[in-house]
């Protein structure tokens, strides 16, 4: 060889084909952070009083965060997704100050004439029953109901005369409340009503199969109402479910309640279940991957415990920081699973492959991987720090949650996990051979061989070269 064997302290290679190349390679100096971790931090974690304090403090913090997380609410407002400096924010302020929120327009939609014969006496009674069910719903403004059926009867009573109408008992009705339209004239009178000036406001409440042939019936129809102004997501979900239950209580197959805001109310209703489902799937996927990498079940379970506690801490801080469960925060919570495992898995892997007692292996893992973990968390924090002053709600939530991920991921990966590994970690893995592995993982140095003996070590079948 062109140079002698490497010193075991040299952690980088060299090219032996160039003269004096090995002499220029030196082991890197130990940085300040790694020195602090090796000389002070890791030995401190090896002390029993410190371990007890870490476990107790982390348990108390987890309990506090779990309690705070239980108070998290589902909420969403349009204005959150509008920039703080946008002119539209002033519109929202005026609306809140002078109107206190606006009621929600809802529609009670009924099916086509093929499934529901509007002209039949029983169907006319069901339409009135549907109107009464909506009026008596606790979340509906009773005075807001608009029924084309009621307006049609009132118009027919005045325009056609009570004698031309029917009653459910048979014969002429005694009052407008008992009046029903003759089935044979229903669609023609309805068409006449909505095209007249008196019924023009109801023209958009009925959809004809063919406007030129009213006798073919309706494709759909609706009754209109408004729900009371609501501000809390829980109330909005209850109002939607209540009106749907009111409509379902009337035996009109295919009828349903709908409002534009129901698109968002549906999200509020399912987002907690979807959040738990996605978090569970993410945790299951991470568990399988970590188990394959570590190849040790007990260590994998400890890593997953740290990941779960990190997410619990994030949820608790969300409540303390005034955040809610919405589509933005849920996405970040799922991302937190993949980010938090990074802070724990490296330390756990270094512990598994280290040699010695539990305490010695913990100190080796913290000393070897602590610097990289801290640098990774700090670089993540710096990357999102610029978002803290953003005028956008989405970016501010992103900063708050990723800041929490960095802080609590490191806290559990470099504080709680090393202590747990010392207390309940797996035993040392058996070596592949009986020979002791040299320090640093490098092969033992080859002793110098006299030149007179070098020719005796040539490969079999090859002639020895002359000096």
Coordinates of C-alpha atoms in Angstrom, one line a residue:
X1 CA 0.0 0.0 0.0
X2 CA 1.0 3.6 -0.6
X3 CA 0.3 4.6 3.0
X4 CA 0.0 2.9 6.4
X5 CA -3.2 1.7 8.1
X6 CA -5.7 4.3 9.2
X7 CA -6.0 5.3 12.8
X8 CA -9.3 4.1 14.4
X9 CA -10.2 7.7 15.2
X10 CA -10.3 8.7 11.5
X11 CA -14.0 8.6 10.5
X12 CA -13.5 9.4 6.8
X13 CA -11.8 7.5 4.1
X14 CA -8.8 8.4 1.8
X15 CA -7.5 7.4 -1.6
X16 CA -4.5 5.1 -1.2
X17 CA -3.5 5.7 -4.8
X18 CA -2.1 9.1 -4.1
X19 CA 1.0 9.7 -2.1
X20 CA 0.5 11.2 1.4
X21 CA -3.3 11.3 0.9
X22 CA -4.0 9.6 4.2
X23 CA -1.8 11.9 6.1
X24 CA -4.1 14.8 5.1
X25 CA -7.2 13.1 6.5
X26 CA -7.9 13.9 10.1
X27 CA -10.9 13.0 12.4
X28 CA -13.4 15.9 12.7
X29 CA -13.3 17.9 15.9
X30 CA -16.2 17.3 18.3
X31 CA -18.7 20.2 18.1
X32 CA -19.9 22.1 21.1
X33 CA -23.4 20.7 21.0
X34 CA -22.2 17.1 20.8
X35 CA -19.7 17.8 23.6
X36 CA -22.5 19.1 25.9
X37 CA -24.7 16.1 25.1
X38 CA -21.9 13.6 25.7
X39 CA -20.4 15.2 28.8
X40 CA -23.3 16.7 30.6
X41 CA -26.8 15.9 29.2
X42 CA -26.5 12.1 28.7
X43 CA -24.9 11.5 32.1
X44 CA -27.6 13.6 33.7
X45 CA -30.3 11.4 32.2
X46 CA -28.5 8.4 33.7
X47 CA -29.3 9.6 37.2
X48 CA -32.3 8.0 38.9
X49 CA -33.7 11.2 40.4
X50 CA -33.6 12.8 36.9
X51 CA -35.3 9.8 35.3
X52 CA -38.1 9.9 37.9
X53 CA -38.6 13.7 37.4
X54 CA -38.7 13.3 33.6
X55 CA -41.3 10.5 33.8
X56 CA -43.5 12.4 36.3
X57 CA -43.3 15.7 34.5
X58 CA -44.1 14.1 31.1
X59 CA -47.0 12.2 32.6
X60 CA -48.4 15.4 34.1
X61 CA -47.9 17.3 30.9
X62 CA -49.6 14.6 28.9
X63 CA -52.6 14.6 31.3
X64 CA -52.9 18.4 31.1
X65 CA -52.7 18.3 27.3
X66 CA -55.2 15.4 27.1
X67 CA -57.6 17.5 29.3
X68 CA -57.2 20.5 27.1
X69 CA -57.6 18.4 23.9
X70 CA -60.9 17.1 25.2
X71 CA -62.2 20.7 25.1
X72 CA -61.3 21.2 21.5
X73 CA -64.2 22.2 19.3
X74 CA -65.0 22.0 15.7
X75 CA -65.4 25.4 14.1
X76 CA -65.0 27.2 10.8
X77 CA -65.7 30.7 9.6
X78 CA -65.3 32.2 6.1
X79 CA -63.4 35.2 7.4
X80 CA -60.6 33.0 8.7
X81 CA -59.6 32.3 5.1
X82 CA -59.6 35.9 4.1
X83 CA -56.4 37.9 4.7
X84 CA -56.4 40.1 7.8
X85 CA -55.7 43.1 5.8
X86 CA -58.3 42.4 3.1
X87 CA -61.2 44.9 2.6
X88 CA -63.6 42.1 2.9
X89 CA -62.8 41.8 6.6
X90 CA -64.5 45.2 7.2
X91 CA -67.7 43.7 5.6
X92 CA -67.6 40.9 8.1
X93 CA -67.2 43.4 10.9
X94 CA -70.2 45.4 9.8
X95 CA -72.3 42.3 9.4
X96 CA -71.4 41.1 12.9
X97 CA -72.0 44.5 14.5
X98 CA -75.3 45.4 12.9
X99 CA -76.9 42.1 11.9
X100 CA -75.4 39.6 14.3
X101 CA -75.1 37.0 11.6
X102 CA -77.6 36.2 8.8
X103 CA -80.1 33.3 8.8
X104 CA -79.6 30.4 6.5
X105 CA -82.0 29.8 3.7
X106 CA -83.0 26.1 3.4
X107 CA -85.1 24.2 0.9
X108 CA -87.4 21.2 1.5
X109 CA -87.1 19.4 -1.8
X110 CA -89.8 16.9 -3.0
X111 CA -89.4 14.3 -5.7
X112 CA -90.7 14.2 -9.3
X113 CA -94.3 13.4 -10.2
X114 CA -93.2 9.9 -11.2
X115 CA -92.5 9.1 -7.6
X116 CA -94.9 11.5 -5.9
X117 CA -98.2 12.4 -7.6
X118 CA -98.7 16.0 -6.4
X119 CA -102.3 16.1 -7.7
X120 CA -103.5 13.3 -5.5
X121 CA -105.5 14.2 -2.4
X122 CA -103.1 12.2 -0.2
X123 CA -100.1 14.0 -1.7
X124 CA -101.6 17.4 -1.1
X125 CA -102.2 16.4 2.5
X126 CA -98.5 15.3 2.8
X127 CA -97.3 18.6 1.4
X128 CA -99.2 20.4 4.2
X129 CA -97.8 17.9 6.7
X130 CA -94.3 18.7 5.5
X131 CA -94.9 22.4 5.9
X132 CA -96.1 21.9 9.5
X133 CA -93.1 19.7 10.3
X134 CA -90.8 22.4 9.1
X135 CA -92.7 25.1 11.0
X136 CA -92.5 23.2 14.3
X137 CA -88.8 22.5 13.9
X138 CA -87.0 24.3 16.8
X139 CA -84.2 25.6 14.6
X140 CA -86.5 27.1 11.9
X141 CA -88.0 30.6 12.0
X142 CA -91.7 29.7 12.0
X143 CA -92.8 32.8 10.1
X144 CA -90.3 32.2 7.3
X145 CA -91.9 29.2 5.7
X146 CA -93.0 29.7 2.1
X147 CA -95.2 26.9 0.6
X148 CA -96.3 27.0 -3.0
X149 CA -99.1 24.6 -2.1
X150 CA -100.6 26.9 0.5
X151 CA -100.3 29.9 -1.9
X152 CA -101.9 27.9 -4.7
X153 CA -104.9 27.0 -2.5
X154 CA -105.3 30.6 -1.4
X155 CA -105.2 31.7 -5.1
X156 CA -107.7 29.0 -6.1
X157 CA -110.0 29.9 -3.3
X158 CA -110.2 33.5 -4.5
X159 CA -109.9 32.9 -8.2
X160 CA -111.9 29.7 -8.7
X161 CA -114.3 29.9 -5.8
X162 CA -114.6 27.5 -2.9
X163 CA -117.3 25.5 -4.7
X164 CA -114.7 24.3 -7.2
X165 CA -112.4 23.0 -4.5
X166 CA -112.6 19.7 -2.5
X167 CA -112.1 18.6 1.0
X168 CA -110.5 15.5 2.4
X169 CA -113.9 14.4 3.7
X170 CA -115.6 14.9 0.4
X171 CA -117.7 17.7 -0.9
X172 CA -117.0 21.5 -0.8
X173 CA -114.6 22.6 1.9
X174 CA -115.9 24.6 4.9
X175 CA -112.8 26.8 5.1
X176 CA -109.5 27.4 3.3
X177 CA -107.8 25.2 5.9
X178 CA -109.8 22.2 4.7
X179 CA -109.5 23.0 1.0
X180 CA -107.8 20.8 -1.6
X181 CA -107.4 21.1 -5.3
X182 CA -109.3 18.8 -7.7
X183 CA -106.7 16.2 -8.9
X184 CA -107.8 16.6 -12.5
X185 CA -107.2 20.4 -12.4
X186 CA -104.1 20.4 -10.2
X187 CA -101.3 20.8 -12.8
X188 CA -103.2 23.2 -15.1
X189 CA -104.2 25.4 -12.1
X190 CA -100.6 25.3 -10.8
X191 CA -99.3 26.4 -14.2
X192 CA -101.9 29.1 -14.4
X193 CA -101.0 30.3 -10.9
X194 CA -97.2 30.5 -11.3
X195 CA -97.5 32.3 -14.6
X196 CA -99.9 34.9 -13.1
X197 CA -98.7 38.0 -11.3
X198 CA -100.0 36.6 -8.0
X199 CA -97.9 33.5 -8.2
X200 CA -94.8 34.7 -10.0
X201 CA -92.8 34.6 -6.8
X202 CA -93.4 30.8 -6.7
X203 CA -92.4 30.1 -10.3
X204 CA -88.9 29.0 -9.2
X205 CA -90.3 26.6 -6.6
X206 CA -91.6 24.2 -9.2
X207 CA -89.7 22.5 -12.0
X208 CA -91.8 21.2 -14.8
X209 CA -91.1 18.0 -16.8
X210 CA -92.2 20.0 -19.8
X211 CA -93.3 23.6 -19.3
X212 CA -95.3 23.4 -22.6
X213 CA -97.2 20.4 -21.3
X214 CA -98.0 20.9 -17.6
X215 CA -100.0 17.7 -17.5
X216 CA -96.7 15.7 -17.5
X217 CA -96.2 16.9 -14.0
X218 CA -93.1 18.1 -12.1
X219 CA -89.5 17.1 -12.0
X220 CA -89.2 18.5 -8.5
X221 CA -90.6 21.1 -6.2
X222 CA -89.6 22.8 -3.0
X223 CA -90.8 24.6 0.1
X224 CA -88.6 27.4 1.5
X225 CA -87.7 28.4 5.0
X226 CA -84.9 30.0 7.0
X227 CA -83.1 28.6 10.0
X228 CA -82.3 30.8 13.0
X229 CA -78.8 32.6 12.9
X230 CA -76.2 30.3 14.3
X231 CA -72.5 30.8 15.2
X232 CA -71.3 27.6 16.8
X233 CA -70.5 24.5 14.7
X234 CA -72.2 22.2 17.2
X235 CA -75.5 24.1 16.9
X236 CA -75.2 24.2 13.1
X237 CA -74.9 20.4 13.0
X238 CA -77.8 20.0 15.4
X239 CA -79.9 22.3 13.2
X240 CA -79.1 20.4 10.1
X241 CA -79.9 17.0 11.7
X242 CA -83.1 18.3 13.2
X243 CA -84.5 19.6 10.0
X244 CA -83.5 16.4 8.2
X245 CA -85.3 14.4 10.9
X246 CA -88.4 16.6 10.5
X247 CA -88.5 16.0 6.8
X248 CA -87.9 12.3 7.3
X249 CA -90.9 12.1 9.7
X250 CA -93.2 12.9 6.7
X251 CA -93.7 9.8 4.5
X252 CA -92.6 11.4 1.2
X253 CA -90.0 9.1 -0.3
X254 CA -87.1 11.0 -1.8
X255 CA -87.8 14.3 0.1
X256 CA -84.8 16.0 1.7
X257 CA -83.7 19.3 3.3
X258 CA -80.9 21.2 1.7
X259 CA -79.1 24.5 2.3
X260 CA -75.8 25.8 0.8
X261 CA -74.2 25.9 4.2
X262 CA -74.9 22.2 4.7
X263 CA -71.8 21.5 2.6
X264 CA -69.8 22.9 5.4
X265 CA -72.0 21.5 8.2
X266 CA -71.4 18.0 6.7
X267 CA -67.7 18.7 7.1
X268 CA -68.1 19.6 10.8
X269 CA -70.1 16.5 11.4
X270 CA -67.6 14.0 10.0
X271 CA -64.3 15.8 10.5
X272 CA -63.6 14.4 14.0
X273 CA -64.3 10.8 12.8
X274 CA -62.2 11.4 9.7
X275 CA -59.4 12.9 11.8
X276 CA -59.3 9.8 14.1
X277 CA -59.4 7.5 11.1
X278 CA -56.6 9.2 9.3
X279 CA -54.5 9.5 12.5
X280 CA -55.0 5.8 13.1
X281 CA -54.0 4.8 9.6
X282 CA -50.9 7.0 9.8
X283 CA -49.9 5.6 13.1
X284 CA -50.4 2.0 11.8
X285 CA -48.3 2.7 8.7
X286 CA -45.5 4.3 10.8
X287 CA -45.6 1.4 13.3
X288 CA -45.1 -1.1 10.5
X289 CA -42.2 0.8 9.0
X290 CA -40.5 1.5 12.3
X291 CA -40.8 -2.2 13.3
X292 CA -39.2 -3.3 10.0
X293 CA -36.3 -0.8 10.5
X294 CA -35.7 -1.4 14.2
X295 CA -36.6 -5.2 14.1
X296 CA -37.4 -4.9 17.8
X297 CA -40.9 -4.8 19.1
X298 CA -40.4 -3.3 22.5
X299 CA -38.3 -0.4 21.1
X300 CA -40.9 0.2 18.4
X301 CA -43.7 0.4 21.0
X302 CA -41.7 3.0 22.9
X303 CA -41.2 5.1 19.8
X304 CA -44.9 4.9 19.0
X305 CA -45.7 6.0 22.5
X306 CA -43.5 9.1 22.0
X307 CA -45.2 9.8 18.7
X308 CA -48.7 9.5 20.3
X309 CA -47.7 11.8 23.2
X310 CA -46.4 14.3 20.8
X311 CA -49.7 14.4 19.0
X312 CA -51.6 14.7 22.3
X313 CA -49.3 17.6 23.2
X314 CA -50.1 19.3 19.9
X315 CA -53.8 18.9 20.5
X316 CA -53.5 20.4 23.9
X317 CA -51.5 23.4 22.7
X318 CA -54.0 23.9 19.9
X319 CA -56.7 24.5 22.6
X320 CA -54.5 26.7 24.6
X321 CA -53.6 28.7 21.5
X322 CA -57.2 29.2 20.5
X323 CA -57.2 26.9 17.5
X324 CA -60.0 24.6 16.5
X325 CA -60.5 21.4 14.6
X326 CA -60.9 22.2 11.0
X327 CA -59.6 21.0 7.6
X328 CA -56.3 22.9 8.0
X329 CA -55.4 21.7 11.5
X330 CA -56.4 18.1 10.8
X331 CA -54.0 17.9 7.8
X332 CA -51.2 19.2 9.9
X333 CA -52.0 16.7 12.7
X334 CA -51.7 13.8 10.2
X335 CA -48.4 15.3 9.0
X336 CA -47.2 15.5 12.6
X337 CA -47.2 11.7 12.8
X338 CA -44.5 11.4 10.1
X339 CA -42.5 14.3 11.5
X340 CA -42.6 13.3 15.1
X341 CA -41.4 9.8 14.5
X342 CA -38.2 11.2 13.0
X343 CA -37.1 12.6 16.3
X344 CA -37.5 9.3 18.1
X345 CA -36.7 6.6 15.6
X346 CA -33.0 7.7 15.2
X347 CA -32.3 7.7 18.9
X348 CA -34.1 4.3 19.3
X349 CA -32.1 2.8 16.4
X350 CA -28.8 4.0 17.9
X351 CA -29.8 2.5 21.2
X352 CA -30.6 -0.9 19.7
X353 CA -27.3 -1.3 17.9
X354 CA -25.1 0.1 20.7
X355 CA -23.2 -2.2 23.1
X356 CA -23.0 -2.2 26.9
X357 CA -25.5 -1.7 29.7
X358 CA -28.8 0.1 29.2
X359 CA -27.3 3.3 30.6
X360 CA -24.2 3.1 28.5
X361 CA -26.3 2.4 25.4
X362 CA -28.6 5.3 26.2
X363 CA -25.6 7.7 26.6
X364 CA -24.1 6.5 23.3
X365 CA -27.4 6.9 21.5
X366 CA -28.0 10.5 22.8
X367 CA -24.4 11.5 22.1
X368 CA -24.4 10.1 18.6
X369 CA -27.8 11.1 17.4
X370 CA -28.7 14.1 19.7
X371 CA -27.0 16.6 17.5
X372 CA -28.7 15.5 14.3
X373 CA -32.1 15.5 16.0
X374 CA -31.7 19.0 17.5
X375 CA -30.4 20.3 14.2
X376 CA -33.4 18.8 12.3
X377 CA -35.9 20.3 14.7
X378 CA -34.2 23.7 14.7
X379 CA -34.1 23.8 10.9
X380 CA -37.8 23.0 10.8
X381 CA -38.5 25.8 13.3
X382 CA -36.5 28.3 11.2
X383 CA -38.3 27.2 8.1
X384 CA -41.8 28.0 9.5
X385 CA -40.7 31.0 11.7
X386 CA -41.4 33.4 8.9
X387 CA -45.0 32.3 8.8
X388 CA -45.6 33.5 12.4
X389 CA -46.3 37.1 11.2
X390 CA -48.4 36.1 8.2
X391 CA -51.7 37.8 7.5
X392 CA -53.2 34.4 6.5
X393 CA -55.0 32.2 8.9
X394 CA -53.7 29.0 7.1
X395 CA -50.1 30.0 7.4
X396 CA -50.4 31.0 11.1
X397 CA -52.0 27.7 12.0
X398 CA -49.2 26.0 10.0
X399 CA -46.6 27.8 12.1
X400 CA -48.2 27.1 15.4
X401 CA -48.6 23.4 14.8
X402 CA -45.2 22.9 13.2
X403 CA -43.6 24.9 16.1
X404 CA -45.3 22.5 18.5
X405 CA -44.2 19.5 16.4
X406 CA -40.5 20.6 16.7
X407 CA -40.6 21.4 20.4
X408 CA -42.6 18.3 21.6
X409 CA -41.0 16.0 19.1
X410 CA -37.5 16.8 20.4
X411 CA -38.8 16.8 24.0
X412 CA -40.1 13.2 23.7
X413 CA -37.3 12.0 21.5
X414 CA -34.4 13.3 23.5
X415 CA -35.9 13.5 27.0
X416 CA -38.6 10.9 27.5
X417 CA -37.5 8.2 25.1
X418 CA -33.9 7.9 26.5
X419 CA -35.3 7.5 30.0
X420 CA -37.8 4.9 28.9
X421 CA -35.0 3.0 27.1
X422 CA -33.0 2.8 30.2
X423 CA -35.9 1.7 32.4
X424 CA -37.7 -0.8 30.1
X425 CA -35.6 -0.9 26.9
X426 CA -34.6 -4.2 25.2
X427 CA -31.4 -6.0 26.1
X428 CA -28.2 -5.8 24.1
X429 CA -28.3 -7.5 20.7
X430 CA -26.0 -10.5 20.4
X431 CA -22.9 -10.0 18.3
X432 CA -22.4 -11.9 15.0
X433 CA -19.1 -13.3 16.2
X434 CA -17.0 -13.8 19.3
X435 CA -14.4 -11.3 18.2
X436 CA -14.7 -7.9 19.8
X437 CA -15.7 -5.2 17.4
X438 CA -13.0 -2.5 17.5
X439 CA -13.9 1.0 18.6
X440 CA -15.5 3.1 15.8
X441 CA -16.4 0.0 13.8
X442 CA -13.2 0.0 11.8
X443 CA -11.2 -3.2 11.1
X444 CA -8.0 -3.8 13.1
X445 CA -4.8 -2.3 11.7
X446 CA -2.6 -4.7 9.7
X447 CA 0.8 -5.0 11.3
X448 CA 3.9 -4.2 9.2
X449 CA 5.3 -7.2 7.5
X450 CA 9.0 -7.5 6.7
X451 CA 9.8 -7.3 3.0
X452 CA 11.5 -10.7 3.2
X453 CA 8.2 -12.3 4.2
X454 CA 5.9 -10.4 1.8
X455 CA 6.6 -12.8 -1.1
X456 CA 5.3 -15.7 1.0
X457 CA 1.8 -14.0 1.2
X458 CA 1.1 -13.7 -2.5
X459 CA -2.0 -15.3 -3.9
X460 CA -1.7 -19.0 -4.7
X461 CA -0.9 -19.7 -8.3
X462 CA 0.7 -16.3 -8.9
X463 CA 4.5 -15.9 -9.2
X464 CA 6.2 -13.8 -6.6
X465 CA 7.4 -10.4 -8.0
X466 CA 11.1 -9.7 -7.8
X467 CA 12.2 -6.7 -5.7

